[in-house]
Amino acid sequence: MEWTETLCRETGIRFLTTRPSEIEAASFAIIKEELGQEFLKACPQDQLPVLCRVIHTTADFSYKESLYFSEDAVSKGREALASGIPIITDTTMAASGINKTAAAAHGIQVRCFIGDEDVKEAARESGITRSAVSVDKAARLYPDCIYAVGNAPTALMRLYEKIRTGEIRPRLVVGVPVGFVNVVEAKELILSAGVPCIVARGRKGGSNVAAAICNALLYDRKV
Amino acid sequence: MEWTETLCRETGIRFLTTRPSEIEAASFAIIKEELGQEFLKACPQDQLPVLCRVIHTTADFSYKESLYFSEDAVSKGREALASGIPIITDTTMAASGINKTAAAAHGIQVRCFIGDEDVKEAARESGITRSAVSVDKAARLYPDCIYAVGNAPTALMRLYEKIRTGEIRPRLVVGVPVGFVNVVEAKELILSAGVPCIVARGRKGGSNVAAAICNALLYDRKV
């Protein structure tokens, strides 16, 4: 594949391509090249587009080691999406990063309850996080859904409790909160909950990563 | 400082704290501890809250080396925000990550034009990215503003052109796009434009990082 080079006359900096249609393809070509042939062959082929999109979003190749997929997580996630069930996110930022055109094509709603007045009030009254209260609300409204958690370990902890009590059974949990407090522990917890999950083990993740994983599943593309 | 430990009886996992008020403080304490006394002393004190918030958002300590501040970028950014000028972002995700309560307290609008119909149409007609067209629109509407770019190197390239021709003179450019195509080059370009800037050199960055930097400037807190 050849790219359209652009030269900045003033500085002499060469830009690979500025054509919208070429930028993403060029990015994925670079990512695959750097992952290397050996890795590309060894990596389960259904997981590869998800991993590549996470690296595309973060420029961080450490996800190669840290991104965990439960058995058939990708096919189960795609199946759930094909049936049009909603995606519930823990932050408006993750919701905002999910491709709405792709979601709409599947008839999928993307919802986030963190800013809802009733959630704020319940969090104030109970002293727990708004993220945990949001899970309670989602569980009431959407017993059948995908959870995408990019920020709040307390959301994963609440999900774990509700899964263990049998109250909910998510079709997929994207568990990629980022941070330093409870993040590693909450991810290990959700891994043991017995539901399909895609989890970035360790401290890293984020709303952008949560959205990227959902988009990779929505796009249903090979890389 | 002491945290309220929570024990998950079923798994034996100890959680540091799940109290909303403690989580952020505990996170920053861990970040500072890992940055180390030597670094904390050497780092310019006005830059430290920005760096810590970026690490808080990414769990990635490599920003310690890559985050570049032009002279007095932090104080110039804070000054601009105090005067209530708008923040223009390249993605809805970055706009969504900026704390609206904090922005409103300064009387600041947060705008993003990427989804506007006129922007889409102009991009289609011209074959350039919507991100670049969005800069054109922002330049028309808000000659005096802060740009926060977390995704699109083409936005930085367009900003550079307009700065060099004297068409605009942003009060601050937050230049932290992420990726593999033109990203490194566009960041080096904006560094040379002669306007106040905060730039994550290299491939890393993101809408989350752009929002984190804006929030750090809005919060005006010590860490």
XYZ file of C-alpha atoms in Angstrom, chain A residues 8 10-11 13-20 23 26-27 30-31 34 55-61 92-94 96-97 127-129 154 157 160 164 178-182 185-186 188-189 192 203-208 211, chain B residues 8 10-11 13-20 23 26-27 30-31 34 55-61 92-94 96-97 127-129 154 157 160 164 178-182 185-186 188-189 192 203-208 211:
106
model
C 5.664 20.952 4.982
C 8.493 25.691 5.852
C 9.909 23.073 8.207
C 8.793 17.820 7.922
C 7.354 15.017 5.794
C 3.849 13.849 6.702
C 2.931 10.316 5.773
C -0.596 11.086 4.637
C -3.311 13.508 5.592
C -6.070 11.782 3.662
C -8.759 10.678 6.098
C -4.796 7.502 8.022
C -1.695 3.309 7.646
C -1.933 3.257 11.455
C 2.286 0.195 11.419
C 0.776 -1.481 14.501
C 5.489 -3.593 15.159
C -3.096 -0.010 20.707
C -4.369 2.394 18.029
C -6.149 4.361 20.777
C -3.276 4.400 23.264
C -0.059 3.901 21.277
C 0.780 1.543 24.117
C 2.000 -1.912 23.145
C -20.002 9.936 29.603
C -16.521 9.986 28.079
C -16.634 6.269 27.268
C -18.976 9.589 23.821
C -16.126 7.520 22.338
C -21.791 7.525 50.735
C -20.869 5.105 47.957
C -19.657 6.175 44.527
C -16.226 0.503 42.244
C -16.942 -4.342 42.327
C -19.246 -8.585 40.779
C -22.546 -13.454 42.401
C -7.415 2.960 35.019
C -5.708 4.029 38.191
C -4.068 3.367 41.474
C -6.748 2.623 44.042
C -8.585 -0.732 43.842
C -7.966 -5.757 42.594
C -11.340 -4.958 40.997
C -8.985 -9.576 39.221
C -12.356 -9.794 40.952
C -13.410 -14.547 38.578
C -3.305 -0.328 36.377
C -3.792 0.790 32.792
C -6.997 1.303 30.835
C -9.394 4.221 30.530
C -12.606 5.461 29.013
C -10.844 5.647 25.649
C -14.748 2.764 23.883
C -14.190 -8.628 50.207
C -15.756 -13.940 49.577
C -12.398 -13.536 47.867
C -9.240 -9.190 48.426
C -8.549 -6.037 50.439
C -9.693 -2.774 48.882
C -7.857 0.345 49.942
C -10.915 2.567 50.151
C -14.200 2.879 48.347
C -15.100 6.268 49.766
C -15.409 8.734 46.896
C -10.097 7.703 46.282
C -5.134 8.222 47.815
C -4.363 8.043 44.068
C 0.564 6.919 45.406
C 1.554 8.833 42.260
C 6.233 6.659 42.924
C -0.549 10.082 35.198
C -3.761 9.730 37.241
C -5.704 9.465 33.960
C -3.350 7.047 32.215
C -1.403 5.183 34.942
C 1.515 5.828 32.639
C 4.624 7.300 34.213
C -16.515 15.131 21.653
C -14.723 12.672 23.918
C -12.214 15.305 25.066
C -16.942 15.206 27.516
C -13.952 14.612 29.813
C -11.001 15.804 1.035
C -9.257 17.023 4.199
C -10.069 15.789 7.686
C -4.238 17.226 11.283
C -1.065 20.955 11.540
C 0.295 25.625 12.941
C 2.215 31.111 11.120
C -2.166 9.826 20.056
C -1.159 7.524 17.261
C 1.118 6.396 14.534
C 0.576 8.611 11.503
C 1.869 12.202 11.614
C 5.695 15.192 13.501
C 2.627 17.343 14.182
C 7.121 18.830 16.933
C 5.563 21.290 14.489
C 7.889 25.471 17.039
C 3.156 8.799 20.032
C 1.197 8.819 23.267
C -1.649 11.060 24.359
C -5.377 10.932 23.806
C -8.677 12.661 24.400
C -8.483 11.591 28.043
C -9.200 16.579 29.142
